Amino acid sequence: MVSLIDVAKRLVLGRPFRSDRLGETLLPKRLALPIFASDALSSVAYATQEILLILTLGGLSFLHLMPIPAGGVVVLLAVVVLSYRQVVQAYPSGGGSYQVVAENLGDFPGLIVAAALLVDYVMTVAVSVAAGVDNIISALPELNPYRVAINLGFILFLTAMNLRGVRESGRAFAIPTYAFIGAVFVMVAVGLTKTLTGHTPMAESAHYQIRPEQTGLSAAALAFLLLRAFSSGCTALTGAEAVSNGVPAFRKPKALNAARTMTWMGVIAIAMFSGVTALALITKTKVTENACDIIGFPGNCNTAAQKTVIAQVSAAVFGGDSFPFYFVMVTTALILILAANTAYNGFPPLNSILAQRRYMPRQLHTRGDRLAFSNGIILLAVVAAALIYAFGGSTTRLIQLYILGVFTSFTLCQTGMVRHWNRALRTAETAKERLRIHRARAINAFGACFTGVVLVVVLITKFTHGAYLVVIAMPILVALMWSIHRHYTAVRAELEIDPDDLETLPGRMHALVLVSGWHKATQRAIQFARATRPDTLTAVTVNVDDADTRHLVQDWERNHVGIPLKVIESPYREVTRPVIEEIKRQRKSRPRDVVSVFIPEYVVGHWWENLLHNQSSLRLKARLLFEPGVMVTSVPWQLHSSRARYALPVEHRPGEIRRGITGSDNLPGSGAA
């Protein structure tokens, strides 16, 4: 009989895949683009807005400076794409920034990058979903009170889709991604056409005035404002490295297909970002960190939400009640939410690589039913949901934590690639090959310098606005991974076989069967114990209740069991401690002997039945595991409810192991069933 949990799991996830079907899940470029590039493409929807939010701190007079930080973002995005093309071609096995840094700069810098990427992936989910919900609320303001619940619902949906497998999630997310790309390009084309023909569109906020938070800026303050605007606009680069982490998911030739996908991602992202930024300037779109700084803002500025930049631009180009406007809003919300899928396809494989190298728990290395890294997917969802809840689903508050990890990995990765090319030059045999390596090294060296400067700028400009939390979190993650690695290393060293150990064999084996009454479960446990052919075999019960103990002794003598029954007194009605003390007494006189403890257990078919039985066997087993020279064997007895649930025959041979929920009343002194 199949349980309801199994039925629900199959409905959500589908049928499990065999391991030999892994090749069938590899991605063509048309599916790889929406899977790995959706984060970088979706940032177009809020990168322009983040620049405006900072420039408006100085008032309207600074909005004309927007091309400066926006131009810097475009140049940086081009540099990063070119740099990571070199990573894809040099490291086609995946691992991206972590593998590059670990192999070229060492384990500790590699862990710094791993921590940065893990933080970045979590923030990608939180920020992308929150930004998508912002656009939904821009079209439907009445949903604002349910912001957090909507965010959590979308995270649950994304988690379920990714648990179904990479290829299937790619099919589901391809149409919204391409629809968003088409919608933005059409919006930009229509907006620019109207402008060139003398019908310049105007945003609804074009007539607003802004109450500046900073006035009379000096040259230094103005430069800092521009740097801060640039660092905020650098959110457009989030997810740019995702392709390099997911090369193994591509079809062959993997490196070539991944490099082409990255190029298309860069070209499309730059074109879309430039178009939206140009339209924001043309339509005179305004948005502030605090709605109350807008003079003429309709409604209560403390409770009403401002419309996003892309919503205002779309309304200006198409009209706020038109079908194209709602189409742009729907596709924008979808791409922002689905952009989190980039993290779902980057976070679990990175954890798998770290787990393989013993820096993360081994459970994160294995694949689930659908050949996806299920444990990593669930872990990502839980942490991202916690952030959404903690920050109230606010994109503005969450995004301050976002960029630092991105540029940490960018900078160290490009530095590692420079060292990689330096080593490659020593083995280059032809002038053509050396020329190619010199060109690649120059690209990565420029990328390292550029992203390093941006990292410093981001750290300075965003530190007090929330980035300090990332500065705290990353060292904690590094220390955690280092501790996990040290633990695994110590365990491996401890478990290494010493030749002397082979000569030190146990002296004798003593079997103890713990009983509480004479019944079928006790009889089976004794049969199992006899089958191991111990040197001595003794039944043990703890006297918790005098009447029960006398009844057990009488049954033992009447049935001629054939092995001695030892009664251990327990004046304080404990079970665990008297058994442990008895075992210690036996081993004290014969330390080379082994004691094997057999515990009869019931197997029931329903969780509520398990609650009705004494669980003291769990405590006893847990305590016995810490005793040297002691082995613990659970001997199950399947009750009728378990046989009915799992379609087991009513009678079956002793020794068969059946599925079920274990619970036991059979500890000595716990009372007969």
PDB file of C-alpha atoms in Angstrom, residues 229-484:
ATOM      1  CA  ALA A 229      24.667  55.297  -7.364  1.00  0.00           C
ATOM      2  CA  PHE A 230      27.104  53.252  -9.440  1.00  0.00           C
ATOM      3  CA  SER A 231      27.437  50.606  -6.727  1.00  0.00           C
ATOM      4  CA  SER A 232      23.643  50.363  -6.488  1.00  0.00           C
ATOM      5  CA  GLY A 233      23.369  50.002 -10.246  1.00  0.00           C
ATOM      6  CA  CYS A 234      25.851  47.143 -10.106  1.00  0.00           C
ATOM      7  CA  THR A 235      22.938  44.938  -9.136  1.00  0.00           C
ATOM      8  CA  ALA A 236      22.703  44.501 -12.922  1.00  0.00           C
ATOM      9  CA  LEU A 237      25.708  42.169 -12.644  1.00  0.00           C
ATOM     10  CA  THR A 238      24.148  39.703 -10.251  1.00  0.00           C
ATOM     11  CA  GLY A 239      24.028  36.241 -11.748  1.00  0.00           C
ATOM     12  CA  ALA A 240      26.632  37.018 -14.412  1.00  0.00           C
ATOM     13  CA  GLU A 241      28.813  34.169 -13.120  1.00  0.00           C
ATOM     14  CA  ALA A 242      26.013  31.589 -13.003  1.00  0.00           C
ATOM     15  CA  VAL A 243      26.856  30.079 -16.397  1.00  0.00           C
ATOM     16  CA  SER A 244      30.429  29.296 -15.283  1.00  0.00           C
ATOM     17  CA  ASN A 245      29.057  27.371 -12.297  1.00  0.00           C
ATOM     18  CA  GLY A 246      26.673  25.333 -14.432  1.00  0.00           C
ATOM     19  CA  VAL A 247      28.845  24.213 -17.370  1.00  0.00           C
ATOM     20  CA  PRO A 248      28.289  20.469 -16.599  1.00  0.00           C
ATOM     21  CA  ALA A 249      24.552  20.975 -17.204  1.00  0.00           C
ATOM     22  CA  PHE A 250      25.115  21.946 -20.869  1.00  0.00           C
ATOM     23  CA  ARG A 251      25.055  19.597 -23.802  1.00  0.00           C
ATOM     24  CA  LYS A 252      28.320  18.830 -25.560  1.00  0.00           C
ATOM     25  CA  PRO A 253      30.459  20.681 -26.477  1.00  0.00           C
ATOM     26  CA  LYS A 254      29.873  22.007 -22.975  1.00  0.00           C
ATOM     27  CA  ALA A 255      32.451  24.816 -22.833  1.00  0.00           C
ATOM     28  CA  LEU A 256      31.554  26.187 -26.263  1.00  0.00           C
ATOM     29  CA  ASN A 257      27.819  26.153 -25.593  1.00  0.00           C
ATOM     30  CA  ALA A 258      28.319  27.777 -22.184  1.00  0.00           C
ATOM     31  CA  ALA A 259      30.554  30.502 -23.667  1.00  0.00           C
ATOM     32  CA  ARG A 260      27.994  31.297 -26.372  1.00  0.00           C
ATOM     33  CA  THR A 261      25.201  31.411 -23.811  1.00  0.00           C
ATOM     34  CA  MET A 262      27.222  33.838 -21.692  1.00  0.00           C
ATOM     35  CA  THR A 263      27.854  36.079 -24.701  1.00  0.00           C
ATOM     36  CA  TRP A 264      24.161  36.236 -25.582  1.00  0.00           C
ATOM     37  CA  MET A 265      23.329  36.927 -21.956  1.00  0.00           C
ATOM     38  CA  GLY A 266      25.753  39.883 -21.885  1.00  0.00           C
ATOM     39  CA  VAL A 267      24.543  41.369 -25.163  1.00  0.00           C
ATOM     40  CA  ILE A 268      20.862  41.096 -24.232  1.00  0.00           C
ATOM     41  CA  ALA A 269      21.370  42.406 -20.681  1.00  0.00           C
ATOM     42  CA  ILE A 270      23.397  45.451 -21.834  1.00  0.00           C
ATOM     43  CA  ALA A 271      20.859  46.320 -24.542  1.00  0.00           C
ATOM     44  CA  MET A 272      17.889  46.002 -22.173  1.00  0.00           C
ATOM     45  CA  PHE A 273      19.527  47.933 -19.328  1.00  0.00           C
ATOM     46  CA  SER A 274      20.592  50.751 -21.666  1.00  0.00           C
ATOM     47  CA  GLY A 275      17.113  50.971 -23.195  1.00  0.00           C
ATOM     48  CA  VAL A 276      15.256  51.075 -19.864  1.00  0.00           C
ATOM     49  CA  THR A 277      17.700  53.660 -18.471  1.00  0.00           C
ATOM     50  CA  ALA A 278      17.278  55.851 -21.565  1.00  0.00           C
ATOM     51  CA  LEU A 279      13.481  55.678 -21.287  1.00  0.00           C
ATOM     52  CA  ALA A 280      13.628  56.489 -17.565  1.00  0.00           C
ATOM     53  CA  LEU A 281      15.496  59.709 -18.439  1.00  0.00           C
ATOM     54  CA  ILE A 282      13.221  60.553 -21.381  1.00  0.00           C
ATOM     55  CA  THR A 283      10.005  60.012 -19.410  1.00  0.00           C
ATOM     56  CA  LYS A 284      11.429  61.874 -16.372  1.00  0.00           C
ATOM     57  CA  THR A 285      10.627  58.984 -14.075  1.00  0.00           C
ATOM     58  CA  LYS A 286      11.170  59.655 -10.382  1.00  0.00           C
ATOM     59  CA  VAL A 287      11.389  57.305  -7.407  1.00  0.00           C
ATOM     60  CA  THR A 288      12.771  57.852  -3.914  1.00  0.00           C
ATOM     61  CA  GLU A 289      13.765  55.719  -0.948  1.00  0.00           C
ATOM     62  CA  ASN A 290      11.107  57.466   1.136  1.00  0.00           C
ATOM     63  CA  ALA A 291       7.793  58.241  -0.566  1.00  0.00           C
ATOM     64  CA  CYS A 292       7.283  61.167   1.811  1.00  0.00           C
ATOM     65  CA  ASP A 293      10.199  62.953   0.087  1.00  0.00           C
ATOM     66  CA  ILE A 294       8.005  63.276  -3.028  1.00  0.00           C
ATOM     67  CA  ILE A 295       6.067  66.540  -3.153  1.00  0.00           C
ATOM     68  CA  GLY A 296       2.681  65.792  -4.669  1.00  0.00           C
ATOM     69  CA  PHE A 297       2.690  62.058  -3.946  1.00  0.00           C
ATOM     70  CA  PRO A 298      -0.910  60.796  -4.091  1.00  0.00           C
ATOM     71  CA  GLY A 299      -2.248  58.975  -1.056  1.00  0.00           C
ATOM     72  CA  ASN A 300      -0.622  58.296   2.299  1.00  0.00           C
ATOM     73  CA  CYS A 301       3.140  58.276   1.751  1.00  0.00           C
ATOM     74  CA  ASN A 302       3.664  56.167   4.883  1.00  0.00           C
ATOM     75  CA  THR A 303       1.550  53.240   3.713  1.00  0.00           C
ATOM     76  CA  ALA A 304       1.160  53.470  -0.075  1.00  0.00           C
ATOM     77  CA  ALA A 305       3.809  51.830  -2.257  1.00  0.00           C
ATOM     78  CA  GLN A 306       5.575  53.725  -5.056  1.00  0.00           C
ATOM     79  CA  LYS A 307       5.328  52.266  -8.525  1.00  0.00           C
ATOM     80  CA  THR A 308       8.551  50.760  -9.810  1.00  0.00           C
ATOM     81  CA  VAL A 309      10.563  52.478 -12.543  1.00  0.00           C
ATOM     82  CA  ILE A 310       9.741  49.878 -15.155  1.00  0.00           C
ATOM     83  CA  ALA A 311       6.044  50.163 -14.276  1.00  0.00           C
ATOM     84  CA  GLN A 312       6.123  53.944 -14.706  1.00  0.00           C
ATOM     85  CA  VAL A 313       8.062  53.707 -17.974  1.00  0.00           C
ATOM     86  CA  SER A 314       5.703  51.081 -19.355  1.00  0.00           C
ATOM     87  CA  ALA A 315       2.652  53.118 -18.356  1.00  0.00           C
ATOM     88  CA  ALA A 316       4.160  56.197 -20.026  1.00  0.00           C
ATOM     89  CA  VAL A 317       4.857  54.322 -23.270  1.00  0.00           C
ATOM     90  CA  PHE A 318       1.707  52.190 -23.543  1.00  0.00           C
ATOM     91  CA  GLY A 319      -0.800  53.778 -21.157  1.00  0.00           C
ATOM     92  CA  GLY A 320      -1.515  52.639 -17.625  1.00  0.00           C
ATOM     93  CA  ASP A 321      -4.701  50.717 -18.479  1.00  0.00           C
ATOM     94  CA  SER A 322      -3.562  49.075 -21.711  1.00  0.00           C
ATOM     95  CA  PHE A 323      -2.940  45.414 -22.402  1.00  0.00           C
ATOM     96  CA  PRO A 324       0.769  45.999 -23.276  1.00  0.00           C
ATOM     97  CA  PHE A 325       1.268  47.672 -19.876  1.00  0.00           C
ATOM     98  CA  TYR A 326      -0.142  44.701 -17.998  1.00  0.00           C
ATOM     99  CA  PHE A 327       1.795  42.326 -20.244  1.00  0.00           C
ATOM    100  CA  VAL A 328       5.049  44.108 -19.331  1.00  0.00           C
ATOM    101  CA  MET A 329       4.095  44.015 -15.656  1.00  0.00           C
ATOM    102  CA  VAL A 330       3.193  40.323 -15.728  1.00  0.00           C
ATOM    103  CA  THR A 331       6.342  39.281 -17.597  1.00  0.00           C
ATOM    104  CA  THR A 332       8.488  41.513 -15.363  1.00  0.00           C
ATOM    105  CA  ALA A 333       7.043  39.989 -12.222  1.00  0.00           C
ATOM    106  CA  LEU A 334       7.498  36.498 -13.651  1.00  0.00           C
ATOM    107  CA  ILE A 335      11.101  37.014 -14.745  1.00  0.00           C
ATOM    108  CA  LEU A 336      12.019  38.570 -11.409  1.00  0.00           C
ATOM    109  CA  ILE A 337      10.507  35.680  -9.514  1.00  0.00           C
ATOM    110  CA  LEU A 338      11.928  33.092 -11.894  1.00  0.00           C
ATOM    111  CA  ALA A 339      15.335  34.794 -11.707  1.00  0.00           C
ATOM    112  CA  ALA A 340      15.644  33.079  -8.369  1.00  0.00           C
ATOM    113  CA  ASN A 341      15.918  29.921 -10.451  1.00  0.00           C
ATOM    114  CA  THR A 342      19.510  30.932 -11.240  1.00  0.00           C
ATOM    115  CA  ALA A 343      20.326  30.492  -7.572  1.00  0.00           C
ATOM    116  CA  TYR A 344      18.451  27.180  -7.457  1.00  0.00           C
ATOM    117  CA  ASN A 345      20.747  25.962 -10.231  1.00  0.00           C
ATOM    118  CA  GLY A 346      23.934  27.403  -8.691  1.00  0.00           C
ATOM    119  CA  PHE A 347      23.609  26.953  -4.935  1.00  0.00           C
ATOM    120  CA  PRO A 348      23.005  23.147  -4.852  1.00  0.00           C
ATOM    121  CA  PRO A 349      25.871  22.179  -7.244  1.00  0.00           C
ATOM    122  CA  LEU A 350      28.286  24.445  -5.377  1.00  0.00           C
ATOM    123  CA  ASN A 351      27.283  22.805  -2.102  1.00  0.00           C
ATOM    124  CA  SER A 352      27.728  19.420  -3.755  1.00  0.00           C
ATOM    125  CA  ILE A 353      31.310  20.313  -4.756  1.00  0.00           C
ATOM    126  CA  LEU A 354      32.017  21.638  -1.270  1.00  0.00           C
ATOM    127  CA  ALA A 355      30.529  18.500   0.285  1.00  0.00           C
ATOM    128  CA  GLN A 356      32.653  16.317  -1.995  1.00  0.00           C
ATOM    129  CA  ARG A 357      35.718  18.139  -0.689  1.00  0.00           C
ATOM    130  CA  ARG A 358      34.438  17.726   2.892  1.00  0.00           C
ATOM    131  CA  TYR A 359      33.651  21.416   3.497  1.00  0.00           C
ATOM    132  CA  MET A 360      29.883  20.833   3.715  1.00  0.00           C
ATOM    133  CA  PRO A 361      27.800  17.956   5.114  1.00  0.00           C
ATOM    134  CA  ARG A 362      27.905  14.898   2.877  1.00  0.00           C
ATOM    135  CA  GLN A 363      24.114  14.942   2.519  1.00  0.00           C
ATOM    136  CA  LEU A 364      24.451  17.939   0.180  1.00  0.00           C
ATOM    137  CA  HIS A 365      26.517  15.905  -2.303  1.00  0.00           C
ATOM    138  CA  THR A 366      23.905  13.332  -3.311  1.00  0.00           C
ATOM    139  CA  ARG A 367      21.127  13.724  -5.877  1.00  0.00           C
ATOM    140  CA  GLY A 368      17.465  13.149  -5.145  1.00  0.00           C
ATOM    141  CA  ASP A 369      14.721  11.227  -6.953  1.00  0.00           C
ATOM    142  CA  ARG A 370      14.765  13.544  -9.986  1.00  0.00           C
ATOM    143  CA  LEU A 371      18.571  13.738 -10.212  1.00  0.00           C
ATOM    144  CA  ALA A 372      18.530  17.206  -8.644  1.00  0.00           C
ATOM    145  CA  PHE A 373      20.484  18.097  -5.502  1.00  0.00           C
ATOM    146  CA  SER A 374      17.328  18.056  -3.391  1.00  0.00           C
ATOM    147  CA  ASN A 375      18.908  18.776   0.000  1.00  0.00           C
ATOM    148  CA  GLY A 376      20.681  21.858  -1.351  1.00  0.00           C
ATOM    149  CA  ILE A 377      17.466  23.107  -2.964  1.00  0.00           C
ATOM    150  CA  ILE A 378      15.538  22.772   0.279  1.00  0.00           C
ATOM    151  CA  LEU A 379      18.314  24.428   2.308  1.00  0.00           C
ATOM    152  CA  LEU A 380      18.357  27.403  -0.079  1.00  0.00           C
ATOM    153  CA  ALA A 381      14.591  27.784   0.132  1.00  0.00           C
ATOM    154  CA  VAL A 382      14.547  27.710   3.936  1.00  0.00           C
ATOM    155  CA  VAL A 383      17.282  30.352   4.342  1.00  0.00           C
ATOM    156  CA  ALA A 384      15.818  32.649   1.660  1.00  0.00           C
ATOM    157  CA  ALA A 385      12.338  32.384   3.186  1.00  0.00           C
ATOM    158  CA  ALA A 386      13.763  33.294   6.589  1.00  0.00           C
ATOM    159  CA  LEU A 387      15.367  36.429   5.091  1.00  0.00           C
ATOM    160  CA  ILE A 388      12.129  37.412   3.371  1.00  0.00           C
ATOM    161  CA  TYR A 389      10.273  37.083   6.654  1.00  0.00           C
ATOM    162  CA  ALA A 390      12.933  38.925   8.664  1.00  0.00           C
ATOM    163  CA  PHE A 391      13.070  41.899   6.264  1.00  0.00           C
ATOM    164  CA  GLY A 392       9.354  42.068   5.568  1.00  0.00           C
ATOM    165  CA  GLY A 393       9.823  41.335   1.857  1.00  0.00           C
ATOM    166  CA  SER A 394      11.404  44.779   1.286  1.00  0.00           C
ATOM    167  CA  THR A 395      13.535  44.860  -1.865  1.00  0.00           C
ATOM    168  CA  THR A 396      15.246  48.092  -0.818  1.00  0.00           C
ATOM    169  CA  ARG A 397      16.354  46.637   2.525  1.00  0.00           C
ATOM    170  CA  LEU A 398      17.371  43.265   1.097  1.00  0.00           C
ATOM    171  CA  ILE A 399      19.325  44.619  -1.852  1.00  0.00           C
ATOM    172  CA  GLN A 400      21.825  46.347   0.437  1.00  0.00           C
ATOM    173  CA  LEU A 401      23.086  42.901   1.412  1.00  0.00           C
ATOM    174  CA  TYR A 402      23.353  41.774  -2.168  1.00  0.00           C
ATOM    175  CA  ILE A 403      26.353  43.174  -4.043  1.00  0.00           C
ATOM    176  CA  LEU A 404      29.290  42.610  -1.702  1.00  0.00           C
ATOM    177  CA  GLY A 405      29.429  38.850  -2.150  1.00  0.00           C
ATOM    178  CA  VAL A 406      29.112  39.190  -5.922  1.00  0.00           C
ATOM    179  CA  PHE A 407      32.179  41.384  -6.319  1.00  0.00           C
ATOM    180  CA  THR A 408      34.214  39.423  -3.793  1.00  0.00           C
ATOM    181  CA  SER A 409      33.857  36.344  -5.990  1.00  0.00           C
ATOM    182  CA  PHE A 410      34.384  38.384  -9.180  1.00  0.00           C
ATOM    183  CA  THR A 411      37.662  39.887  -7.958  1.00  0.00           C
ATOM    184  CA  LEU A 412      39.212  36.729  -6.513  1.00  0.00           C
ATOM    185  CA  CYS A 413      38.113  34.658  -9.502  1.00  0.00           C
ATOM    186  CA  GLN A 414      39.758  36.985 -12.024  1.00  0.00           C
ATOM    187  CA  THR A 415      42.905  37.110  -9.876  1.00  0.00           C
ATOM    188  CA  GLY A 416      42.975  33.310  -9.827  1.00  0.00           C
ATOM    189  CA  MET A 417      42.595  33.235 -13.619  1.00  0.00           C
ATOM    190  CA  VAL A 418      45.655  35.502 -14.002  1.00  0.00           C
ATOM    191  CA  ARG A 419      47.715  32.944 -12.053  1.00  0.00           C
ATOM    192  CA  HIS A 420      46.175  30.154 -14.130  1.00  0.00           C
ATOM    193  CA  TRP A 421      47.337  31.814 -17.357  1.00  0.00           C
ATOM    194  CA  ASN A 422      50.787  32.472 -15.882  1.00  0.00           C
ATOM    195  CA  ARG A 423      51.187  28.737 -15.338  1.00  0.00           C
ATOM    196  CA  ALA A 424      49.789  27.966 -18.780  1.00  0.00           C
ATOM    197  CA  LEU A 425      52.422  30.223 -20.389  1.00  0.00           C
ATOM    198  CA  ARG A 426      55.199  28.023 -19.023  1.00  0.00           C
ATOM    199  CA  THR A 427      53.911  25.024 -20.974  1.00  0.00           C
ATOM    200  CA  ALA A 428      52.750  26.834 -24.138  1.00  0.00           C
ATOM    201  CA  GLU A 429      54.519  25.399 -27.181  1.00  0.00           C
ATOM    202  CA  THR A 430      53.493  27.643 -30.096  1.00  0.00           C
ATOM    203  CA  ALA A 431      53.479  31.396 -30.655  1.00  0.00           C
ATOM    204  CA  LYS A 432      49.766  31.274 -31.513  1.00  0.00           C
ATOM    205  CA  GLU A 433      48.961  29.561 -28.213  1.00  0.00           C
ATOM    206  CA  ARG A 434      51.078  32.067 -26.262  1.00  0.00           C
ATOM    207  CA  LEU A 435      49.300  34.959 -27.996  1.00  0.00           C
ATOM    208  CA  ARG A 436      45.918  33.489 -27.012  1.00  0.00           C
ATOM    209  CA  ILE A 437      47.048  33.091 -23.393  1.00  0.00           C
ATOM    210  CA  HIS A 438      48.432  36.651 -23.258  1.00  0.00           C
ATOM    211  CA  ARG A 439      45.102  37.997 -24.538  1.00  0.00           C
ATOM    212  CA  ALA A 440      43.100  35.945 -22.039  1.00  0.00           C
ATOM    213  CA  ARG A 441      45.395  36.993 -19.185  1.00  0.00           C
ATOM    214  CA  ALA A 442      45.020  40.674 -20.115  1.00  0.00           C
ATOM    215  CA  ILE A 443      41.230  40.374 -20.054  1.00  0.00           C
ATOM    216  CA  ASN A 444      41.239  38.683 -16.644  1.00  0.00           C
ATOM    217  CA  ALA A 445      43.831  41.100 -15.219  1.00  0.00           C
ATOM    218  CA  PHE A 446      41.743  44.101 -16.269  1.00  0.00           C
ATOM    219  CA  GLY A 447      38.645  42.402 -14.876  1.00  0.00           C
ATOM    220  CA  ALA A 448      40.383  41.759 -11.545  1.00  0.00           C
ATOM    221  CA  CYS A 449      41.477  45.401 -11.224  1.00  0.00           C
ATOM    222  CA  PHE A 450      38.104  46.792 -12.291  1.00  0.00           C
ATOM    223  CA  THR A 451      35.992  44.537 -10.061  1.00  0.00           C
ATOM    224  CA  GLY A 452      38.472  45.043  -7.187  1.00  0.00           C
ATOM    225  CA  VAL A 453      37.924  48.808  -7.339  1.00  0.00           C
ATOM    226  CA  VAL A 454      34.165  48.256  -7.484  1.00  0.00           C
ATOM    227  CA  LEU A 455      34.388  45.921  -4.472  1.00  0.00           C
ATOM    228  CA  VAL A 456      36.036  48.680  -2.426  1.00  0.00           C
ATOM    229  CA  VAL A 457      33.425  51.201  -3.603  1.00  0.00           C
ATOM    230  CA  VAL A 458      30.556  48.857  -2.759  1.00  0.00           C
ATOM    231  CA  LEU A 459      31.998  48.078   0.670  1.00  0.00           C
ATOM    232  CA  ILE A 460      32.406  51.770   1.521  1.00  0.00           C
ATOM    233  CA  THR A 461      29.103  53.007   0.128  1.00  0.00           C
ATOM    234  CA  LYS A 462      26.893  50.180   1.372  1.00  0.00           C
ATOM    235  CA  PHE A 463      28.552  49.166   4.640  1.00  0.00           C
ATOM    236  CA  THR A 464      26.321  51.197   6.939  1.00  0.00           C
ATOM    237  CA  HIS A 465      23.224  50.436   4.855  1.00  0.00           C
ATOM    238  CA  GLY A 466      23.242  46.699   5.600  1.00  0.00           C
ATOM    239  CA  ALA A 467      26.372  45.343   3.894  1.00  0.00           C
ATOM    240  CA  TYR A 468      27.964  44.960   7.330  1.00  0.00           C
ATOM    241  CA  LEU A 469      25.704  41.940   7.830  1.00  0.00           C
ATOM    242  CA  VAL A 470      27.390  40.228   4.883  1.00  0.00           C
ATOM    243  CA  VAL A 471      30.804  41.196   6.280  1.00  0.00           C
ATOM    244  CA  ILE A 472      29.792  39.361   9.458  1.00  0.00           C
ATOM    245  CA  ALA A 473      28.119  36.399   7.734  1.00  0.00           C
ATOM    246  CA  MET A 474      30.961  35.528   5.358  1.00  0.00           C
ATOM    247  CA  PRO A 475      33.631  34.900   8.039  1.00  0.00           C
ATOM    248  CA  ILE A 476      31.110  32.844   9.992  1.00  0.00           C
ATOM    249  CA  LEU A 477      30.442  30.708   6.903  1.00  0.00           C
ATOM    250  CA  VAL A 478      34.168  30.294   6.256  1.00  0.00           C
ATOM    251  CA  ALA A 479      34.745  29.237   9.868  1.00  0.00           C
ATOM    252  CA  LEU A 480      31.823  26.800   9.659  1.00  0.00           C
ATOM    253  CA  MET A 481      33.139  25.190   6.469  1.00  0.00           C
ATOM    254  CA  TRP A 482      36.639  24.983   7.904  1.00  0.00           C
ATOM    255  CA  SER A 483      35.286  23.325  11.058  1.00  0.00           C
ATOM    256  CA  ILE A 484      33.316  20.783   9.000  1.00  0.00           C
TER     257      ILE A 484
END
